């Protein structure tokens, strides 16, 4: 797909940050002997990737605002446009040497996400979309959500709470209702890729609570442009603000949402 200038800037930045992360990822295994060493190293890799992205994106578009996981928010001269960035989504996978993590970049214009890029650098898969232009992977592979329409033949992904987060009971109840009705539920550990995989038809749906805007901003437009639905878990909520997301292909969405929303 011939992308806009902004999309090309986003993909170039994602590739550059991705190269830096891949180099660091190869080092992580050598550091596993010292957990603290590995943890500090990954934090530095994460920060270095964010610096690369900031440098690339803001030197190309100096008037845009900036919101990123590590460095927070900076207002731009142009109050209508903002980059929303997660330099490394799937940090725990990265730390454990699991090749499932991504760089995520979205462009917001007047409160709407107008372009998104999710780059899985370890597998060299670039997922991207622009409003009204469809969703794509790598050079010219058009993305379409899957056509499966029966829950029992469908697989879903979610995120399980970790540490002492309070939302374990909710997700356990979700799983109790959903799992028996489906072909399975996966937990891969990178929200941005979960959404890209729904767009690519690799699984039928995904839901998760308590995410941040940088986890989902790029994924939402990729799912929608691939023909899928991405909505807030609470139908009256605001998807990007609440961070509780449910997305799926069109034929599955209603049935899936009914089970997850428990209505
Ligand atoms: C995390 C991942 C994970 C999700 C967490 C996120 P991070 O992002 O997307 O899949 O379950 O809630 O915080 O911390 O690796 O950027
Ligand atoms: Ca994240
Ligand atoms: Ca992150």
PDB file of C-alpha atoms and ligand atoms in Angstrom:
ATOM      1  CA  UNK A   1       0.000   0.000   0.000  1.00  0.00           C
ATOM      2  CA  UNK A   2       1.447   3.424  -0.839  1.00  0.00           C
ATOM      3  CA  UNK A   3       1.329   5.039   2.615  1.00  0.00           C
ATOM      4  CA  UNK A   4       1.179   8.719   3.536  1.00  0.00           C
ATOM      5  CA  UNK A   5       4.310  10.602   4.527  1.00  0.00           C
ATOM      6  CA  UNK A   6       3.341  10.178   8.187  1.00  0.00           C
ATOM      7  CA  UNK A   7       2.951   6.430   7.853  1.00  0.00           C
ATOM      8  CA  UNK A   8       6.376   6.177   6.227  1.00  0.00           C
ATOM      9  CA  UNK A   9       7.882   8.201   9.075  1.00  0.00           C
ATOM     10  CA  UNK A  10       6.251   5.855  11.589  1.00  0.00           C
ATOM     11  CA  UNK A  11       7.498   2.698   9.853  1.00  0.00           C
ATOM     12  CA  UNK A  12      11.015   4.048   9.488  1.00  0.00           C
ATOM     13  CA  UNK A  13      11.090   4.946  13.186  1.00  0.00           C
ATOM     14  CA  UNK A  14       9.686   1.530  14.174  1.00  0.00           C
ATOM     15  CA  UNK A  15      12.365  -0.245  12.094  1.00  0.00           C
ATOM     16  CA  UNK A  16      15.146   1.795  13.642  1.00  0.00           C
ATOM     17  CA  UNK A  17      13.937   1.193  17.207  1.00  0.00           C
ATOM     18  CA  UNK A  18      13.287  -2.458  16.314  1.00  0.00           C
ATOM     19  CA  UNK A  19      16.900  -2.940  15.168  1.00  0.00           C
ATOM     20  CA  UNK A  20      18.166  -1.559  18.452  1.00  0.00           C
ATOM     21  CA  UNK A  21      15.815  -3.824  20.423  1.00  0.00           C
ATOM     22  CA  UNK A  22      16.781  -6.939  18.420  1.00  0.00           C
ATOM     23  CA  UNK A  23      20.446  -6.265  19.177  1.00  0.00           C
ATOM     24  CA  UNK A  24      19.657  -5.936  22.888  1.00  0.00           C
ATOM     25  CA  UNK A  25      17.348  -8.968  22.818  1.00  0.00           C
ATOM     26  CA  UNK A  26      20.295 -11.142  21.741  1.00  0.00           C
ATOM     27  CA  UNK A  27      22.181  -9.945  24.821  1.00  0.00           C
ATOM     28  CA  UNK A  28      19.366 -10.667  27.244  1.00  0.00           C
ATOM     29  CA  UNK A  29      19.979 -14.417  27.333  1.00  0.00           C
ATOM     30  CA  UNK A  30      23.580 -13.882  28.429  1.00  0.00           C
ATOM     31  CA  UNK A  31      22.312 -11.810  31.323  1.00  0.00           C
ATOM     32  CA  UNK A  32      19.723 -14.237  32.655  1.00  0.00           C
ATOM     33  CA  UNK A  33      22.117 -15.457  35.373  1.00  0.00           C
ATOM     34  CA  UNK A  34      21.625 -12.175  37.170  1.00  0.00           C
ATOM     35  CA  UNK A  35      17.941 -11.289  37.331  1.00  0.00           C
ATOM     36  CA  UNK A  36      18.658  -7.747  38.469  1.00  0.00           C
ATOM     37  CA  UNK A  37      21.265  -7.342  35.736  1.00  0.00           C
ATOM     38  CA  UNK A  38      18.781  -8.524  33.136  1.00  0.00           C
ATOM     39  CA  UNK A  39      16.010  -6.286  34.500  1.00  0.00           C
ATOM     40  CA  UNK A  40      18.194  -3.177  34.435  1.00  0.00           C
ATOM     41  CA  UNK A  41      19.462  -4.041  30.984  1.00  0.00           C
ATOM     42  CA  UNK A  42      15.913  -4.392  29.631  1.00  0.00           C
ATOM     43  CA  UNK A  43      14.908  -1.048  31.178  1.00  0.00           C
ATOM     44  CA  UNK A  44      17.834   0.549  29.379  1.00  0.00           C
ATOM     45  CA  UNK A  45      16.900  -1.188  26.099  1.00  0.00           C
ATOM     46  CA  UNK A  46      13.329   0.079  26.498  1.00  0.00           C
ATOM     47  CA  UNK A  47      14.481   3.653  27.192  1.00  0.00           C
ATOM     48  CA  UNK A  48      16.960   3.562  24.300  1.00  0.00           C
ATOM     49  CA  UNK A  49      14.172   2.451  21.926  1.00  0.00           C
ATOM     50  CA  UNK A  50      11.938   5.275  23.168  1.00  0.00           C
ATOM     51  CA  UNK A  51      14.734   7.799  22.612  1.00  0.00           C
ATOM     52  CA  UNK A  52      15.180   6.579  19.015  1.00  0.00           C
ATOM     53  CA  UNK A  53      11.446   6.870  18.386  1.00  0.00           C
ATOM     54  CA  UNK A  54      11.230  10.324  19.917  1.00  0.00           C
ATOM     55  CA  UNK A  55      14.161  11.522  17.907  1.00  0.00           C
ATOM     56  CA  UNK A  56      12.825  10.122  14.611  1.00  0.00           C
ATOM     57  CA  UNK A  57       9.193  11.119  15.081  1.00  0.00           C
ATOM     58  CA  UNK A  58       9.707  14.572  16.536  1.00  0.00           C
ATOM     59  CA  UNK A  59      12.491  15.579  14.176  1.00  0.00           C
ATOM     60  CA  UNK A  60      10.192  14.675  11.278  1.00  0.00           C
ATOM     61  CA  UNK A  61       7.156  16.384  12.886  1.00  0.00           C
ATOM     62  CA  UNK A  62       8.446  18.897  15.460  1.00  0.00           C
ATOM     63  CA  UNK A  63       5.049  20.465  16.133  1.00  0.00           C
ATOM     64  CA  UNK A  64       3.277  17.262  17.181  1.00  0.00           C
ATOM     65  CA  UNK A  65       2.637  16.306  20.785  1.00  0.00           C
ATOM     66  CA  UNK A  66       4.155  13.221  22.385  1.00  0.00           C
ATOM     67  CA  UNK A  67       2.831  10.600  24.785  1.00  0.00           C
ATOM     68  CA  UNK A  68       4.968   7.569  25.548  1.00  0.00           C
ATOM     69  CA  UNK A  69       5.079   4.937  28.248  1.00  0.00           C
ATOM     70  CA  UNK A  70       8.470   5.748  29.703  1.00  0.00           C
ATOM     71  CA  UNK A  71       8.829   9.504  29.191  1.00  0.00           C
ATOM     72  CA  UNK A  72       5.238  10.660  29.630  1.00  0.00           C
ATOM     73  CA  UNK A  73       3.572  13.512  27.796  1.00  0.00           C
ATOM     74  CA  UNK A  74       4.883  16.631  26.054  1.00  0.00           C
ATOM     75  CA  UNK A  75       2.448  19.066  24.450  1.00  0.00           C
ATOM     76  CA  UNK A  76       3.264  20.135  20.910  1.00  0.00           C
ATOM     77  CA  UNK A  77       2.702  23.469  19.173  1.00  0.00           C
ATOM     78  CA  UNK A  78       0.023  21.703  17.164  1.00  0.00           C
ATOM     79  CA  UNK A  79      -2.541  20.743  19.819  1.00  0.00           C
ATOM     80  CA  UNK A  80      -4.495  18.562  17.370  1.00  0.00           C
ATOM     81  CA  UNK A  81      -1.832  15.965  16.647  1.00  0.00           C
ATOM     82  CA  UNK A  82       0.034  13.632  18.944  1.00  0.00           C
ATOM     83  CA  UNK A  83       2.258  10.550  18.721  1.00  0.00           C
ATOM     84  CA  UNK A  84       1.246   7.793  21.146  1.00  0.00           C
ATOM     85  CA  UNK A  85       4.095   5.355  21.655  1.00  0.00           C
ATOM     86  CA  UNK A  86       4.939   2.160  23.479  1.00  0.00           C
ATOM     87  CA  UNK A  87       8.605   1.527  22.628  1.00  0.00           C
ATOM     88  CA  UNK A  88       8.486  -2.059  23.894  1.00  0.00           C
ATOM     89  CA  UNK A  89       5.186  -3.838  24.362  1.00  0.00           C
ATOM     90  CA  UNK A  90       5.741  -7.288  25.855  1.00  0.00           C
ATOM     91  CA  UNK A  91       8.598  -6.337  28.195  1.00  0.00           C
ATOM     92  CA  UNK A  92       8.231  -9.465  30.317  1.00  0.00           C
ATOM     93  CA  UNK A  93       8.578 -11.661  27.228  1.00  0.00           C
ATOM     94  CA  UNK A  94      11.654  -9.675  26.186  1.00  0.00           C
ATOM     95  CA  UNK A  95      13.200 -10.080  29.643  1.00  0.00           C
ATOM     96  CA  UNK A  96      12.640 -13.842  29.525  1.00  0.00           C
ATOM     97  CA  UNK A  97      14.063 -14.270  26.030  1.00  0.00           C
ATOM     98  CA  UNK A  98      10.639 -14.943  24.471  1.00  0.00           C
ATOM     99  CA  UNK A  99      10.529 -13.518  20.934  1.00  0.00           C
ATOM    100  CA  UNK A 100       7.064 -11.968  21.224  1.00  0.00           C
ATOM    101  CA  UNK A 101       7.195  -8.204  21.729  1.00  0.00           C
ATOM    102  CA  UNK A 102       6.687  -5.153  19.552  1.00  0.00           C
ATOM    103  CA  UNK A 103       7.152  -1.455  18.993  1.00  0.00           C
ATOM    104  CA  UNK A 104       3.799   0.340  18.868  1.00  0.00           C
ATOM    105  CA  UNK A 105       3.216   3.813  17.383  1.00  0.00           C
ATOM    106  CA  UNK A 106      -0.086   5.588  16.805  1.00  0.00           C
ATOM    107  CA  UNK A 107      -0.890   9.007  15.418  1.00  0.00           C
ATOM    108  CA  UNK A 108      -3.828  10.838  16.936  1.00  0.00           C
ATOM    109  CA  UNK A 109      -5.540  13.746  15.188  1.00  0.00           C
ATOM    110  CA  UNK A 110      -8.319  15.681  16.939  1.00  0.00           C
ATOM    111  CA  UNK A 111      -8.838  12.845  19.399  1.00  0.00           C
ATOM    112  CA  UNK A 112      -9.089  10.143  16.704  1.00  0.00           C
ATOM    113  CA  UNK A 113      -6.405   7.584  15.886  1.00  0.00           C
ATOM    114  CA  UNK A 114      -5.620   8.065  12.197  1.00  0.00           C
ATOM    115  CA  UNK A 115      -2.615   5.756  11.737  1.00  0.00           C
ATOM    116  CA  UNK A 116      -1.015   2.869  13.604  1.00  0.00           C
ATOM    117  CA  UNK A 117       2.105   0.743  13.306  1.00  0.00           C
ATOM    118  CA  UNK A 118       2.907  -2.370  15.341  1.00  0.00           C
ATOM    119  CA  UNK A 119       6.319  -3.823  14.515  1.00  0.00           C
ATOM    120  CA  UNK A 120       7.313  -7.302  15.680  1.00  0.00           C
ATOM    121  CA  UNK A 121      11.030  -6.896  15.069  1.00  0.00           C
ATOM    122  CA  UNK A 122      12.018 -10.413  16.171  1.00  0.00           C
ATOM    123  CA  UNK A 123       9.788 -11.950  13.466  1.00  0.00           C
ATOM    124  CA  UNK A 124      10.141  -9.034  11.074  1.00  0.00           C
ATOM    125  CA  UNK A 125       6.395  -8.491  10.827  1.00  0.00           C
ATOM    126  CA  UNK A 126       5.248  -4.908  10.337  1.00  0.00           C
ATOM    127  CA  UNK A 127       1.496  -4.401  10.844  1.00  0.00           C
ATOM    128  CA  UNK A 128       0.105  -0.998   9.861  1.00  0.00           C
ATOM    129  CA  UNK A 129      -3.043   0.885   8.974  1.00  0.00           C
ATOM    130  CA  UNK A 130      -4.299   4.314   8.105  1.00  0.00           C
ATOM    131  CA  UNK A 131      -7.850   5.551   8.364  1.00  0.00           C
ATOM    132  CA  UNK A 132      -9.772   4.515   5.270  1.00  0.00           C
ATOM    133  CA  UNK A 133      -6.782   2.752   3.680  1.00  0.00           C
ATOM    134  CA  UNK A 134      -7.142  -0.781   5.059  1.00  0.00           C
ATOM    135  CA  UNK A 135      -4.690  -2.708   7.212  1.00  0.00           C
ATOM    136  CA  UNK A 136      -1.514  -4.274   5.903  1.00  0.00           C
ATOM    137  CA  UNK A 137       1.454  -6.409   6.817  1.00  0.00           C
ATOM    138  CA  UNK A 138       4.985  -5.980   5.467  1.00  0.00           C
ATOM    139  CA  UNK A 139       5.202  -4.863   1.845  1.00  0.00           C
ATOM    140  CA  UNK A 140       1.764  -5.443   0.478  1.00  0.00           C
ATOM    141  CA  UNK A 141      -0.093  -8.146   2.341  1.00  0.00           C
ATOM    142  CA  UNK A 142      -3.633  -6.968   2.985  1.00  0.00           C
ATOM    143  CA  UNK A 143      -4.936  -7.902   6.442  1.00  0.00           C
ATOM    144  CA  UNK A 144      -8.452  -9.218   6.957  1.00  0.00           C
ATOM    145  CA  UNK A 145      -9.995 -10.464  10.171  1.00  0.00           C
ATOM    146  CA  UNK A 146     -10.924 -14.145  10.045  1.00  0.00           C
ATOM    147  CA  UNK A 147     -14.265 -15.305   8.685  1.00  0.00           C
ATOM    148  CA  UNK A 148     -14.957 -17.897  11.398  1.00  0.00           C
ATOM    149  CA  UNK A 149     -18.407 -17.426  12.836  1.00  0.00           C
ATOM    150  CA  UNK A 150     -18.745 -20.223  15.397  1.00  0.00           C
ATOM    151  CA  UNK A 151     -17.396 -19.678  18.905  1.00  0.00           C
ATOM    152  CA  UNK A 152     -16.547 -23.341  19.284  1.00  0.00           C
ATOM    153  CA  UNK A 153     -14.178 -23.144  16.293  1.00  0.00           C
ATOM    154  CA  UNK A 154     -12.620 -19.859  17.386  1.00  0.00           C
ATOM    155  CA  UNK A 155      -9.604 -18.975  19.493  1.00  0.00           C
ATOM    156  CA  UNK A 156      -9.244 -15.881  21.658  1.00  0.00           C
ATOM    157  CA  UNK A 157      -6.493 -14.077  23.494  1.00  0.00           C
ATOM    158  CA  UNK A 158      -6.452 -12.120  26.700  1.00  0.00           C
ATOM    159  CA  UNK A 159      -4.080 -10.775  29.326  1.00  0.00           C
ATOM    160  CA  UNK A 160      -3.897 -12.309  32.782  1.00  0.00           C
ATOM    161  CA  UNK A 161      -3.185  -9.966  35.676  1.00  0.00           C
ATOM    162  CA  UNK A 162       0.235 -10.340  37.255  1.00  0.00           C
ATOM    163  CA  UNK A 163       1.718  -9.422  40.615  1.00  0.00           C
ATOM    164  CA  UNK A 164      -1.001  -8.331  43.016  1.00  0.00           C
ATOM    165  CA  UNK A 165      -3.289  -6.575  40.558  1.00  0.00           C
ATOM    166  CA  UNK A 166      -6.877  -6.715  41.766  1.00  0.00           C
ATOM    167  CA  UNK A 167      -8.609  -7.896  38.582  1.00  0.00           C
ATOM    168  CA  UNK A 168      -7.886 -11.642  38.768  1.00  0.00           C
ATOM    169  CA  UNK A 169     -11.455 -12.584  39.881  1.00  0.00           C
ATOM    170  CA  UNK A 170     -12.980 -10.798  36.841  1.00  0.00           C
ATOM    171  CA  UNK A 171     -10.780 -12.570  34.349  1.00  0.00           C
ATOM    172  CA  UNK A 172     -11.245 -15.962  36.020  1.00  0.00           C
ATOM    173  CA  UNK A 173     -14.995 -15.514  35.678  1.00  0.00           C
ATOM    174  CA  UNK A 174     -14.585 -14.507  32.032  1.00  0.00           C
ATOM    175  CA  UNK A 175     -12.527 -17.629  31.395  1.00  0.00           C
ATOM    176  CA  UNK A 176     -15.048 -19.827  33.183  1.00  0.00           C
ATOM    177  CA  UNK A 177     -17.810 -18.621  30.840  1.00  0.00           C
ATOM    178  CA  UNK A 178     -15.805 -18.342  27.630  1.00  0.00           C
ATOM    179  CA  UNK A 179     -13.352 -21.261  27.558  1.00  0.00           C
ATOM    180  CA  UNK A 180     -15.900 -24.103  27.425  1.00  0.00           C
ATOM    181  CA  UNK A 181     -17.643 -22.415  24.481  1.00  0.00           C
ATOM    182  CA  UNK A 182     -14.522 -21.967  22.325  1.00  0.00           C
ATOM    183  CA  UNK A 183     -11.563 -23.743  20.755  1.00  0.00           C
ATOM    184  CA  UNK A 184      -9.252 -22.110  23.305  1.00  0.00           C
ATOM    185  CA  UNK A 185      -7.869 -18.999  24.961  1.00  0.00           C
ATOM    186  CA  UNK A 186      -4.256 -17.822  24.640  1.00  0.00           C
ATOM    187  CA  UNK A 187      -2.131 -15.470  26.765  1.00  0.00           C
ATOM    188  CA  UNK A 188       0.778 -14.190  24.683  1.00  0.00           C
ATOM    189  CA  UNK A 189       1.881 -11.157  26.686  1.00  0.00           C
ATOM    190  CA  UNK A 190       1.903  -8.292  24.190  1.00  0.00           C
ATOM    191  CA  UNK A 191      -1.372  -6.405  23.823  1.00  0.00           C
ATOM    192  CA  UNK A 192      -0.315  -4.594  20.636  1.00  0.00           C
ATOM    193  CA  UNK A 193       0.415  -7.919  18.941  1.00  0.00           C
ATOM    194  CA  UNK A 194      -2.800  -9.450  20.266  1.00  0.00           C
ATOM    195  CA  UNK A 195      -4.698  -6.791  18.344  1.00  0.00           C
ATOM    196  CA  UNK A 196      -2.514  -7.150  15.247  1.00  0.00           C
ATOM    197  CA  UNK A 197      -3.196 -10.909  15.320  1.00  0.00           C
ATOM    198  CA  UNK A 198      -6.959 -10.337  15.399  1.00  0.00           C
ATOM    199  CA  UNK A 199      -6.509  -8.071  12.357  1.00  0.00           C
ATOM    200  CA  UNK A 200      -4.469 -10.779  10.630  1.00  0.00           C
ATOM    201  CA  UNK A 201      -7.165 -13.401  11.309  1.00  0.00           C
ATOM    202  CA  UNK A 202      -4.775 -15.469  13.445  1.00  0.00           C
ATOM    203  CA  UNK A 203      -7.287 -15.500  16.228  1.00  0.00           C
ATOM    204  CA  UNK A 204     -10.892 -14.423  16.244  1.00  0.00           C
ATOM    205  CA  UNK A 205     -10.969 -12.140  19.250  1.00  0.00           C
ATOM    206  CA  UNK A 206      -9.123 -10.540  22.155  1.00  0.00           C
ATOM    207  CA  UNK A 207     -10.122  -8.798  25.362  1.00  0.00           C
ATOM    208  CA  UNK A 208      -8.205  -7.309  28.253  1.00  0.00           C
ATOM    209  CA  UNK A 209      -8.738  -4.877  31.123  1.00  0.00           C
ATOM    210  CA  UNK A 210      -6.636  -2.084  32.595  1.00  0.00           C
ATOM    211  CA  UNK A 211      -4.496  -1.350  29.566  1.00  0.00           C
ATOM    212  CA  UNK A 212      -2.936   2.006  28.810  1.00  0.00           C
ATOM    213  CA  UNK A 213      -3.596   4.094  25.734  1.00  0.00           C
ATOM    214  CA  UNK A 214      -0.122   3.320  24.325  1.00  0.00           C
ATOM    215  CA  UNK A 215      -0.846  -0.445  24.533  1.00  0.00           C
ATOM    216  CA  UNK A 216      -3.900  -0.232  22.298  1.00  0.00           C
ATOM    217  CA  UNK A 217      -3.919   2.991  20.235  1.00  0.00           C
ATOM    218  CA  UNK A 218      -2.150   1.484  17.199  1.00  0.00           C
ATOM    219  CA  UNK A 219      -3.869  -1.894  17.524  1.00  0.00           C
ATOM    220  CA  UNK A 220      -7.358  -0.394  17.479  1.00  0.00           C
ATOM    221  CA  UNK A 221      -6.993   1.182  14.049  1.00  0.00           C
ATOM    222  CA  UNK A 222      -5.301  -1.938  12.654  1.00  0.00           C
ATOM    223  CA  UNK A 223      -8.223  -4.123  13.806  1.00  0.00           C
ATOM    224  CA  UNK A 224     -10.850  -1.699  12.481  1.00  0.00           C
ATOM    225  CA  UNK A 225      -9.143  -1.247   9.123  1.00  0.00           C
ATOM    226  CA  UNK A 226      -8.907  -5.041   8.801  1.00  0.00           C
ATOM    227  CA  UNK A 227     -12.708  -5.171   9.042  1.00  0.00           C
ATOM    228  CA  UNK A 228     -12.946  -6.031  12.741  1.00  0.00           C
ATOM    229  CA  UNK A 229     -14.639  -4.385  15.721  1.00  0.00           C
ATOM    230  CA  UNK A 230     -12.721  -2.842  18.616  1.00  0.00           C
ATOM    231  CA  UNK A 231     -14.893  -1.503  21.436  1.00  0.00           C
ATOM    232  CA  UNK A 232     -14.715  -0.614  25.105  1.00  0.00           C
ATOM    233  CA  UNK A 233     -15.686  -3.510  27.381  1.00  0.00           C
ATOM    234  CA  UNK A 234     -18.308  -1.267  28.928  1.00  0.00           C
ATOM    235  CA  UNK A 235     -20.437  -0.228  25.923  1.00  0.00           C
ATOM    236  CA  UNK A 236     -20.834   3.264  27.382  1.00  0.00           C
ATOM    237  CA  UNK A 237     -17.131   3.611  28.101  1.00  0.00           C
ATOM    238  CA  UNK A 238     -14.375   5.294  26.163  1.00  0.00           C
ATOM    239  CA  UNK A 239     -12.018   2.741  24.683  1.00  0.00           C
ATOM    240  CA  UNK A 240      -8.776   4.699  24.780  1.00  0.00           C
ATOM    241  CA  UNK A 241      -9.483   6.323  28.148  1.00  0.00           C
ATOM    242  CA  UNK A 242     -10.721   3.230  30.001  1.00  0.00           C
ATOM    243  CA  UNK A 243      -8.197   0.782  28.575  1.00  0.00           C
ATOM    244  CA  UNK A 244     -10.700  -2.095  28.760  1.00  0.00           C
ATOM    245  CA  UNK A 245     -10.892  -3.531  25.273  1.00  0.00           C
ATOM    246  CA  UNK A 246     -12.800  -6.172  23.399  1.00  0.00           C
ATOM    247  CA  UNK A 247     -12.194  -6.842  19.732  1.00  0.00           C
ATOM    248  CA  UNK A 248     -13.091  -9.515  17.227  1.00  0.00           C
ATOM    249  CA  UNK A 249     -14.090 -10.261  13.684  1.00  0.00           C
ATOM    250  CA  UNK A 250     -17.593  -9.163  12.743  1.00  0.00           C
ATOM    251  CA  UNK A 251     -19.412 -12.539  12.813  1.00  0.00           C
ATOM    252  CA  UNK A 252     -18.039 -13.434  16.262  1.00  0.00           C
ATOM    253  CA  UNK A 253     -18.190 -10.051  17.967  1.00  0.00           C
ATOM    254  CA  UNK A 254     -21.787 -10.117  19.256  1.00  0.00           C
ATOM    255  CA  UNK A 255     -21.587 -13.662  20.688  1.00  0.00           C
ATOM    256  CA  UNK A 256     -18.161 -13.055  22.172  1.00  0.00           C
ATOM    257  CA  UNK A 257     -19.117  -9.676  23.661  1.00  0.00           C
ATOM    258  CA  UNK A 258     -22.259 -11.187  25.192  1.00  0.00           C
ATOM    259  CA  UNK A 259     -20.177 -13.768  27.054  1.00  0.00           C
ATOM    260  CA  UNK A 260     -17.494 -11.310  28.181  1.00  0.00           C
ATOM    261  CA  UNK A 261     -19.931  -8.542  29.120  1.00  0.00           C
ATOM    262  CA  UNK A 262     -22.055 -11.223  30.770  1.00  0.00           C
ATOM    263  CA  UNK A 263     -25.383  -9.999  29.444  1.00  0.00           C
TER     264      UNK A 263
HETATM  265  C1  LIG B   1       1.985  -5.098  28.775  1.00  0.00           C
HETATM  266  C2  LIG B   1       1.625  -6.095  27.696  1.00  0.00           C
HETATM  267  C3  LIG B   1       0.831  -7.244  28.270  1.00  0.00           C
HETATM  268  C4  LIG B   1      -0.407  -6.764  29.007  1.00  0.00           C
HETATM  269  C5  LIG B   1      -0.001  -5.746  30.073  1.00  0.00           C
HETATM  270  C6  LIG B   1       0.752  -4.583  29.428  1.00  0.00           C
HETATM  271  P1  LIG B   1       4.314  -3.763  28.570  1.00  0.00           P
HETATM  272  O1  LIG B   1       2.717  -3.995  28.245  1.00  0.00           O
HETATM  273  O2  LIG B   1       0.896  -5.493  26.664  1.00  0.00           O
HETATM  274  O3  LIG B   1       0.383  -8.137  27.272  1.00  0.00           O
HETATM  275  O4  LIG B   1      -1.051  -7.866  29.604  1.00  0.00           O
HETATM  276  O5  LIG B   1      -1.136  -5.275  30.726  1.00  0.00           O
HETATM  277  O6  LIG B   1       1.096  -3.655  30.433  1.00  0.00           O
HETATM  278  O7  LIG B   1       4.403  -3.447  30.031  1.00  0.00           O
HETATM  279  O8  LIG B   1       5.015  -4.995  28.210  1.00  0.00           O
HETATM  280  O9  LIG B   1       4.609  -2.589  27.716  1.00  0.00           O
HETATM  281 CA1  LIG B   2       2.554  -2.091  26.703  1.00  0.00          CA
HETATM  282 CA1  LIG B   3       6.098  -0.978  27.284  1.00  0.00          CA
END
